[in-house]
């Protein structure tokens, strides 16, 4: 029964989603009682790897994977997460899988509650047996004790502080009798310092009991602290793997961030001569409540005419900054534009002050999908600046000026090389890259003083990427438009920005000149860098 | 997961309910009784109207079925008993006939007083 | 222990007192209106208590049948009308066969239960496909079922389905009459064992059945199935991830509710004594749901206490408003308008308050994430 070999063997695992390689030739082993740290930026392939391990439908429905995974010496082919669970693999996700109105005990034992027999189960099935509350308490307390954390098992999850929820979630996995491998996805993301320490200590205890543990995290200090092995993923490949004792934080940070196959145009670019360093945007103690990208307390200054980059790992908050300043989500704090205080929460005001925003949510916020190209390009300008309108009767009647609309559309179609039939084609029919170009054109038409661009090159092909970046450079140079660019592509930003801020845990971890080393950026993202 | 055992129990439950249903049907069936005290022909024999009768069915109040007239009663269930009090012109009880009878599942029955008095086996019939 | 103290302390803060007031707006509103209308109606206490007792036993079972879908997160089961229809079909047959008394009532329950299970199954499957919009779907489904019911009862019965007693049938030869006299089973449950508490007759058997049902609900909540439904009602995805068969469980909750509505309608009709073949079931959905909401239940939370408080308050208003209107303005029609206004008004109010409190709760939960 007990194999002497490794607990988990991943051999030659590769996965592609409709032609795009997401994982290539992943190989690593995990022994019983070993703790492995899986590190990498989002998009590096960590979640895909875990989805494969767990037999999630999203893998099998998109063509499966190649290579093999051996658990306890046997090849696995889980058809759904439940099979993985029953085989002894537990996963603690980042988003909590808890029922808010139930107590910790009830959540820990959800769907595996001990029950008492009654006659009706003969008739209608096992689900009519009553819950054995006493036994439930015993099992819940046992699971909680394995963690070494004091959790009130009768507290409703909805009333718990976030850290307790995390521990409840983990207890649920620990309650399972045959748990052999535990995967934790960013387990300390929501914990305080002391809670994180308790968790790490209990993970070490669990490992000493023979449970294999995989921790997905970007907190390099924690990785160095408790893991035995580190695997660094980058762009779907294992770029670095070693025993933790044989490597350093710097090395891991460098691997995390470094790229191959970078755009040719993103070479080190000349430092701009700033004759006057006028601050165009001053942000003080900004908080933004954007679900998933939450900003706690951010302060920074942006100089007129510069290209300012904002980077950081997904979910740490970088997308929240432009969304908050432009008023898309509830926010607070002090933001000064050209010295004047802004009223947050009002997109119209932001537009009137000549700030523009190309949102990362192309389809949701950026485009009117069932309208033609020329409508989309001129829309905001028409609404906020009364442009592209012909007015009659001393301004009482305003008609659309189709000729002007057509002219400006043709201009941008040429400049940005938008592939379409004509300027009246419906935007829904265009490809992602071309849709992005239209969003940009819409912002360019406004001729803003400050342009926020959020994930400008996400999901578009290489050719389109370079056109987009070149156009941004051009309007920055020719019109002096200040650009604040939020992006997950650090290398891209380093090729175009003057300075780059890194957001971690809802705060600014640091602001560095773009030509600083990858390692320094990596460390800021991993929460071990020096703060500004 | 429905096991064989469960299926067996469920079948038993359904059968029990059918059985209970049948019992309820039998026990709760209401019958209209038409009580006639008129000329009636049963087979070859013809009976003339009997004298006035007071009919007591089970524990109900006495129902007058006068000579030449009809009345009705309502009973529930299958087995019943009746007491027929034959009256004279003054209204005093001359004779008492007691009978026990079982009703089928039919809705209405006709009880003929003359036939009852004459003890004809067909004193009660379905209609 | 500590959790309870915390909860008590929370209760006493002003913000939470306001929140409590907000959540119970509807029952409070009803108490106020009734308090004004009762003296206006000039009804005696004994009359009111009699009427209320009657309505309590008549309607409680139906309103209780709404509890289980709420636990399972299906919202207010407007599809209970289907169960009522099944019960009525059973009663039509029992009346046709002339089965009277308590046996008649129980036989009606037995024969209509398979039909109710089938209707509940269909209703549950359809509601599953309309996840997130269960209530509106149930509402429209009830309309559709009305059509099917009429097809069966107005055209099928007497023609294809044999009906013995022609007194039940319309003069054209097929189709059931508009009103069916349920004299056979009238009050059979109620009068079976009954004693008088002052002016008020107490029907022991019916109350016993209602009490049994309450015990059933309490017991059901303790079973694994009840716990699964509670989980599903709060978060379907988490329940699914934990391995609970969500779709199947939701269907089960609807089937249970439909069967109970079927029995409840039979109890209701045996008390009324007359079946309005084509109307009795129509309003029963709205009235039962309105009564439950008046008792303080919400779309996502309902207790047994809400049922009884609701039935009493709602029907108190019903009894009192025509006379109050007559004495106040001289027109008893005010009562009629008031009934309709109140019923629909209270359901709308409850739905709006539910949506708004859910939004506010989400906001409050995110409060700690916001700065300052």
GROMACS .gro file of C-alpha atoms in nm, chain C residues 59-365:
model
  307
  718UNK     CA    1  -5.444   2.858   0.603
  719UNK     CA    2  -5.157   2.758   0.826
  720UNK     CA    3  -5.075   2.436   0.647
  721UNK     CA    4  -5.055   2.612   0.312
  722UNK     CA    5  -4.829   2.883   0.445
  723UNK     CA    6  -4.609   2.628   0.621
  724UNK     CA    7  -4.553   2.457   0.287
  725UNK     CA    8  -4.363   2.764   0.172
  726UNK     CA    9  -4.089   2.723   0.431
  727UNK     CA   10  -3.881   2.451   0.273
  728UNK     CA   11  -3.815   2.617  -0.064
  729UNK     CA   12  -3.706   2.930   0.119
  730UNK     CA   13  -3.454   2.725   0.314
  731UNK     CA   14  -3.324   2.582  -0.012
  732UNK     CA   15  -3.283   2.923  -0.165
  733UNK     CA   16  -3.565   2.888  -0.417
  734UNK     CA   17  -3.737   3.198  -0.284
  735UNK     CA   18  -4.114   3.226  -0.254
  736UNK     CA   19  -4.269   2.923  -0.416
  737UNK     CA   20  -4.532   3.069  -0.645
  738UNK     CA   21  -4.551   2.720  -0.790
  739UNK     CA   22  -4.745   2.603  -0.485
  740UNK     CA   23  -5.051   2.668  -0.699
  741UNK     CA   24  -4.969   2.349  -0.885
  742UNK     CA   25  -4.994   2.157  -0.562
  743UNK     CA   26  -5.327   2.321  -0.488
  744UNK     CA   27  -5.453   2.213  -0.827
  745UNK     CA   28  -5.349   1.856  -0.762
  746UNK     CA   29  -5.538   1.861  -0.434
  747UNK     CA   30  -5.847   1.992  -0.606
  748UNK     CA   31  -5.837   1.720  -0.867
  749UNK     CA   32  -5.824   1.469  -0.585
  750UNK     CA   33  -6.121   1.630  -0.419
  751UNK     CA   34  -6.321   1.626  -0.740
  752UNK     CA   35  -6.271   1.254  -0.769
  753UNK     CA   36  -6.351   1.188  -0.406
  754UNK     CA   37  -6.667   1.392  -0.436
  755UNK     CA   38  -6.759   1.205  -0.749
  756UNK     CA   39  -6.711   0.873  -0.576
  757UNK     CA   40  -6.910   1.002  -0.284
  758UNK     CA   41  -6.652   0.923  -0.022
  759UNK     CA   42  -6.739   1.126   0.280
  760UNK     CA   43  -6.602   1.231   0.614
  761UNK     CA   44  -6.242   1.189   0.726
  762UNK     CA   45  -6.187   0.890   0.498
  763UNK     CA   46  -6.280   1.119   0.212
  764UNK     CA   47  -6.026   1.379   0.312
  765UNK     CA   48  -5.745   1.130   0.356
  766UNK     CA   49  -5.834   0.946   0.039
  767UNK     CA   50  -5.819   1.276  -0.149
  768UNK     CA   51  -5.475   1.334  -0.004
  769UNK     CA   52  -5.358   0.986  -0.105
  770UNK     CA   53  -5.476   0.999  -0.462
  771UNK     CA   54  -5.362   1.352  -0.530
  772UNK     CA   55  -5.012   1.300  -0.386
  773UNK     CA   56  -4.868   1.117  -0.691
  774UNK     CA   57  -5.002   1.394  -0.912
  775UNK     CA   58  -4.851   1.655  -0.679
  776UNK     CA   59  -4.515   1.477  -0.688
  777UNK     CA   60  -4.521   1.477  -1.067
  778UNK     CA   61  -4.614   1.845  -1.085
  779UNK     CA   62  -4.350   1.928  -0.826
  780UNK     CA   63  -4.090   1.742  -1.029
  781UNK     CA   64  -4.177   1.931  -1.346
  782UNK     CA   65  -4.185   2.260  -1.158
  783UNK     CA   66  -3.850   2.187  -0.996
  784UNK     CA   67  -3.682   2.099  -1.325
  785UNK     CA   68  -3.807   2.419  -1.486
  786UNK     CA   69  -3.707   2.633  -1.190
  787UNK     CA   70  -3.358   2.485  -1.200
  788UNK     CA   71  -3.320   2.602  -1.555
  789UNK     CA   72  -3.420   2.952  -1.450
  790UNK     CA   73  -3.163   2.980  -1.176
  791UNK     CA   74  -3.164   3.323  -1.023
  792UNK     CA   75  -3.513   3.398  -1.150
  793UNK     CA   76  -3.702   3.126  -0.970
  794UNK     CA   77  -3.983   3.338  -0.833
  795UNK     CA   78  -4.089   3.502  -1.154
  796UNK     CA   79  -4.066   3.168  -1.332
  797UNK     CA   80  -4.283   3.005  -1.068
  798UNK     CA   81  -4.530   3.288  -1.104
  799UNK     CA   82  -4.561   3.242  -1.477
  800UNK     CA   83  -4.559   2.864  -1.445
  801UNK     CA   84  -4.866   2.891  -1.224
  802UNK     CA   85  -5.044   3.072  -1.506
  803UNK     CA   86  -4.946   2.803  -1.750
  804UNK     CA   87  -5.055   2.529  -1.514
  805UNK     CA   88  -5.390   2.705  -1.489
  806UNK     CA   89  -5.433   2.643  -1.859
  807UNK     CA   90  -5.345   2.276  -1.830
  808UNK     CA   91  -5.577   2.239  -1.531
  809UNK     CA   92  -5.862   2.387  -1.726
  810UNK     CA   93  -5.789   2.156  -2.015
  811UNK     CA   94  -5.821   1.859  -1.784
  812UNK     CA   95  -6.106   1.975  -1.566
  813UNK     CA   96  -6.309   2.178  -1.808
  814UNK     CA   97  -6.273   1.954  -2.111
  815UNK     CA   98  -6.132   1.622  -2.003
  816UNK     CA   99  -6.352   1.542  -1.709
  817UNK     CA  100  -6.682   1.398  -1.811
  818UNK     CA  101  -6.554   1.339  -2.161
  819UNK     CA  102  -6.240   1.130  -2.139
  820UNK     CA  103  -6.220   1.097  -1.763
  821UNK     CA  104  -6.536   0.927  -1.642
  822UNK     CA  105  -6.742   1.121  -1.394
  823UNK     CA  106  -7.028   0.930  -1.239
  824UNK     CA  107  -7.224   1.195  -1.063
  825UNK     CA  108  -7.375   1.418  -1.320
  826UNK     CA  109  -7.451   1.683  -1.061
  827UNK     CA  110  -7.084   1.771  -1.080
  828UNK     CA  111  -7.089   1.818  -1.454
  829UNK     CA  112  -7.186   2.120  -1.659
  830UNK     CA  113  -7.510   2.114  -1.851
  831UNK     CA  114  -7.331   2.063  -2.179
  832UNK     CA  115  -7.230   1.716  -2.068
  833UNK     CA  116  -6.860   1.750  -1.991
  834UNK     CA  117  -6.649   1.969  -1.771
  835UNK     CA  118  -6.687   2.022  -1.401
  836UNK     CA  119  -6.922   2.288  -1.271
  837UNK     CA  120  -6.794   2.616  -1.135
  838UNK     CA  121  -6.876   2.530  -0.780
  839UNK     CA  122  -6.862   2.189  -0.628
  840UNK     CA  123  -7.037   2.140  -0.302
  841UNK     CA  124  -6.804   1.952  -0.074
  842UNK     CA  125  -7.081   1.874   0.167
  843UNK     CA  126  -6.956   1.524   0.212
  844UNK     CA  127  -6.625   1.621   0.361
  845UNK     CA  128  -6.716   1.960   0.492
  846UNK     CA  129  -6.557   2.024   0.827
  847UNK     CA  130  -6.486   1.660   0.867
  848UNK     CA  131  -6.140   1.720   1.003
  849UNK     CA  132  -6.247   2.015   1.203
  850UNK     CA  133  -6.546   1.869   1.374
  851UNK     CA  134  -6.398   1.526   1.426
  852UNK     CA  135  -6.278   1.615   1.772
  853UNK     CA  136  -6.371   1.962   1.878
  854UNK     CA  137  -6.437   2.149   2.197
  855UNK     CA  138  -6.529   2.507   2.271
  856UNK     CA  139  -6.295   2.745   2.440
  857UNK     CA  140  -6.544   3.010   2.533
  858UNK     CA  141  -6.691   3.135   2.208
  859UNK     CA  142  -6.425   2.972   1.999
  860UNK     CA  143  -6.452   2.616   1.868
  861UNK     CA  144  -6.116   2.442   1.869
  862UNK     CA  145  -6.075   2.176   1.601
  863UNK     CA  146  -5.839   1.933   1.759
  864UNK     CA  147  -5.760   1.705   1.468
  865UNK     CA  148  -5.668   1.986   1.231
  866UNK     CA  149  -5.455   2.152   1.493
  867UNK     CA  150  -5.288   1.820   1.558
  868UNK     CA  151  -5.204   1.784   1.191
  869UNK     CA  152  -5.063   2.136   1.180
  870UNK     CA  153  -4.858   2.066   1.490
  871UNK     CA  154  -4.724   1.748   1.328
  872UNK     CA  155  -4.621   1.949   1.028
  873UNK     CA  156  -4.437   2.200   1.246
  874UNK     CA  157  -4.252   1.914   1.412
  875UNK     CA  158  -4.169   1.781   1.069
  876UNK     CA  159  -4.016   2.114   0.966
  877UNK     CA  160  -3.810   2.128   1.285
  878UNK     CA  161  -3.690   1.771   1.237
  879UNK     CA  162  -3.624   1.822   0.868
  880UNK     CA  163  -3.386   2.108   0.939
  881UNK     CA  164  -3.175   1.869   1.144
  882UNK     CA  165  -3.137   1.611   0.872
  883UNK     CA  166  -2.851   1.603   0.625
  884UNK     CA  167  -3.096   1.692   0.351
  885UNK     CA  168  -3.209   1.996   0.545
  886UNK     CA  169  -2.850   2.101   0.605
  887UNK     CA  170  -2.768   2.054   0.236
  888UNK     CA  171  -3.062   2.275   0.145
  889UNK     CA  172  -2.948   2.540   0.390
  890UNK     CA  173  -2.604   2.539   0.231
  891UNK     CA  174  -2.745   2.554  -0.120
  892UNK     CA  175  -2.976   2.836  -0.020
  893UNK     CA  176  -2.680   3.049   0.080
  894UNK     CA  177  -2.426   2.971  -0.188
  895UNK     CA  178  -2.494   2.726  -0.468
  896UNK     CA  179  -2.140   2.723  -0.598
  897UNK     CA  180  -1.977   2.647  -0.266
  898UNK     CA  181  -2.228   2.368  -0.208
  899UNK     CA  182  -2.159   2.227  -0.552
  900UNK     CA  183  -1.786   2.242  -0.490
  901UNK     CA  184  -1.835   2.051  -0.165
  902UNK     CA  185  -1.999   1.772  -0.359
  903UNK     CA  186  -2.364   1.837  -0.278
  904UNK     CA  187  -2.591   1.755  -0.570
  905UNK     CA  188  -2.740   2.098  -0.595
  906UNK     CA  189  -2.985   2.058  -0.880
  907UNK     CA  190  -3.131   1.739  -0.743
  908UNK     CA  191  -3.173   1.883  -0.395
  909UNK     CA  192  -3.349   2.191  -0.525
  910UNK     CA  193  -3.595   1.973  -0.712
  911UNK     CA  194  -3.659   1.773  -0.396
  912UNK     CA  195  -3.741   2.090  -0.206
  913UNK     CA  196  -3.996   2.190  -0.466
  914UNK     CA  197  -4.153   1.844  -0.471
  915UNK     CA  198  -4.191   1.848  -0.093
  916UNK     CA  199  -4.343   2.195  -0.106
  917UNK     CA  200  -4.586   2.103  -0.383
  918UNK     CA  201  -4.707   1.792  -0.202
  919UNK     CA  202  -4.757   1.990   0.117
  920UNK     CA  203  -4.941   2.262  -0.072
  921UNK     CA  204  -5.164   1.989  -0.214
  922UNK     CA  205  -5.253   1.861   0.132
  923UNK     CA  206  -5.286   2.214   0.258
  924UNK     CA  207  -5.535   2.298  -0.013
  925UNK     CA  208  -5.742   1.994   0.080
  926UNK     CA  209  -5.746   2.105   0.443
  927UNK     CA  210  -5.837   2.456   0.330
  928UNK     CA  211  -6.125   2.332   0.117
  929UNK     CA  212  -6.265   2.095   0.374
  930UNK     CA  213  -6.292   2.395   0.601
  931UNK     CA  214  -6.450   2.612   0.335
  932UNK     CA  215  -6.696   2.344   0.229
  933UNK     CA  216  -6.719   2.465  -0.128
  934UNK     CA  217  -6.480   2.428  -0.413
  935UNK     CA  218  -6.463   2.707  -0.666
  936UNK     CA  219  -6.330   2.480  -0.933
  937UNK     CA  220  -6.155   2.741  -1.137
  938UNK     CA  221  -6.074   3.005  -0.877
  939UNK     CA  222  -5.991   2.850  -0.544
  940UNK     CA  223  -5.632   2.778  -0.631
  941UNK     CA  224  -5.561   3.104  -0.809
  942UNK     CA  225  -5.533   3.337  -0.520
  943UNK     CA  226  -5.405   3.084  -0.273
  944UNK     CA  227  -5.050   3.141  -0.389
  945UNK     CA  228  -5.058   3.517  -0.349
  946UNK     CA  229  -5.242   3.511  -0.018
  947UNK     CA  230  -5.022   3.249   0.141
  948UNK     CA  231  -4.705   3.424   0.030
  949UNK     CA  232  -4.837   3.760   0.142
  950UNK     CA  233  -4.928   3.615   0.480
  951UNK     CA  234  -4.581   3.468   0.524
  952UNK     CA  235  -4.418   3.798   0.435
  953UNK     CA  236  -4.646   3.987   0.670
  954UNK     CA  237  -4.523   3.760   0.945
  955UNK     CA  238  -4.175   3.898   0.895
  956UNK     CA  239  -4.025   3.636   0.669
  957UNK     CA  240  -3.806   3.738   0.380
  958UNK     CA  241  -3.729   3.578   0.049
  959UNK     CA  242  -3.430   3.407   0.202
  960UNK     CA  243  -3.525   3.355   0.563
  961UNK     CA  244  -3.839   3.213   0.718
  962UNK     CA  245  -3.928   3.055   1.051
  963UNK     CA  246  -4.235   2.877   1.180
  964UNK     CA  247  -4.319   3.179   1.396
  965UNK     CA  248  -4.342   3.391   1.083
  966UNK     CA  249  -4.611   3.158   0.953
  967UNK     CA  250  -4.847   3.193   1.246
  968UNK     CA  251  -4.785   3.559   1.314
  969UNK     CA  252  -4.832   3.628   0.947
  970UNK     CA  253  -5.157   3.436   0.909
  971UNK     CA  254  -5.306   3.606   1.213
  972UNK     CA  255  -5.204   3.958   1.114
  973UNK     CA  256  -5.285   3.920   0.747
  974UNK     CA  257  -5.629   3.774   0.801
  975UNK     CA  258  -5.704   4.013   1.083
  976UNK     CA  259  -5.662   4.287   0.828
  977UNK     CA  260  -5.887   4.097   0.587
  978UNK     CA  261  -6.165   4.050   0.839
  979UNK     CA  262  -6.155   4.398   0.973
  980UNK     CA  263  -6.103   4.622   0.672
  981UNK     CA  264  -6.441   4.589   0.495
  982UNK     CA  265  -6.632   4.689   0.807
  983UNK     CA  266  -6.378   4.953   0.899
  984UNK     CA  267  -6.410   5.094   0.552
  985UNK     CA  268  -6.787   5.090   0.573
  986UNK     CA  269  -6.793   5.263   0.907
  987UNK     CA  270  -6.533   5.512   0.803
  988UNK     CA  271  -6.642   5.608   0.457
  989UNK     CA  272  -6.970   5.432   0.414
  990UNK     CA  273  -6.850   5.188   0.155
  991UNK     CA  274  -6.762   4.829   0.227
  992UNK     CA  275  -6.592   4.817  -0.112
  993UNK     CA  276  -6.300   4.988   0.049
  994UNK     CA  277  -6.232   4.658   0.218
  995UNK     CA  278  -6.215   4.479  -0.114
  996UNK     CA  279  -5.978   4.730  -0.264
  997UNK     CA  280  -5.777   4.723   0.050
  998UNK     CA  281  -5.738   4.348   0.033
  999UNK     CA  282  -5.598   4.354  -0.319
 1000UNK     CA  283  -5.386   4.659  -0.249
 1001UNK     CA  284  -5.249   4.508   0.066
 1002UNK     CA  285  -5.173   4.167  -0.081
 1003UNK     CA  286  -4.982   4.286  -0.384
 1004UNK     CA  287  -4.838   4.580  -0.196
 1005UNK     CA  288  -4.691   4.370   0.078
 1006UNK     CA  289  -4.534   4.124  -0.165
 1007UNK     CA  290  -4.380   4.408  -0.366
 1008UNK     CA  291  -4.259   4.577  -0.051
 1009UNK     CA  292  -4.103   4.255   0.075
 1010UNK     CA  293  -3.924   4.191  -0.255
 1011UNK     CA  294  -3.791   4.545  -0.269
 1012UNK     CA  295  -3.682   4.539   0.094
 1013UNK     CA  296  -3.515   4.202   0.035
 1014UNK     CA  297  -3.318   4.328  -0.263
 1015UNK     CA  298  -3.224   4.645  -0.081
 1016UNK     CA  299  -3.114   4.474   0.242
 1017UNK     CA  300  -2.910   4.227   0.043
 1018UNK     CA  301  -2.734   4.515  -0.128
 1019UNK     CA  302  -2.684   4.691   0.203
 1020UNK     CA  303  -2.553   4.374   0.369
 1021UNK     CA  304  -2.300   4.334   0.092
 1022UNK     CA  305  -2.199   4.694   0.139
 1023UNK     CA  306  -2.167   4.656   0.513
 1024UNK     CA  307  -1.955   4.348   0.467
   0.00000   0.00000   0.00000
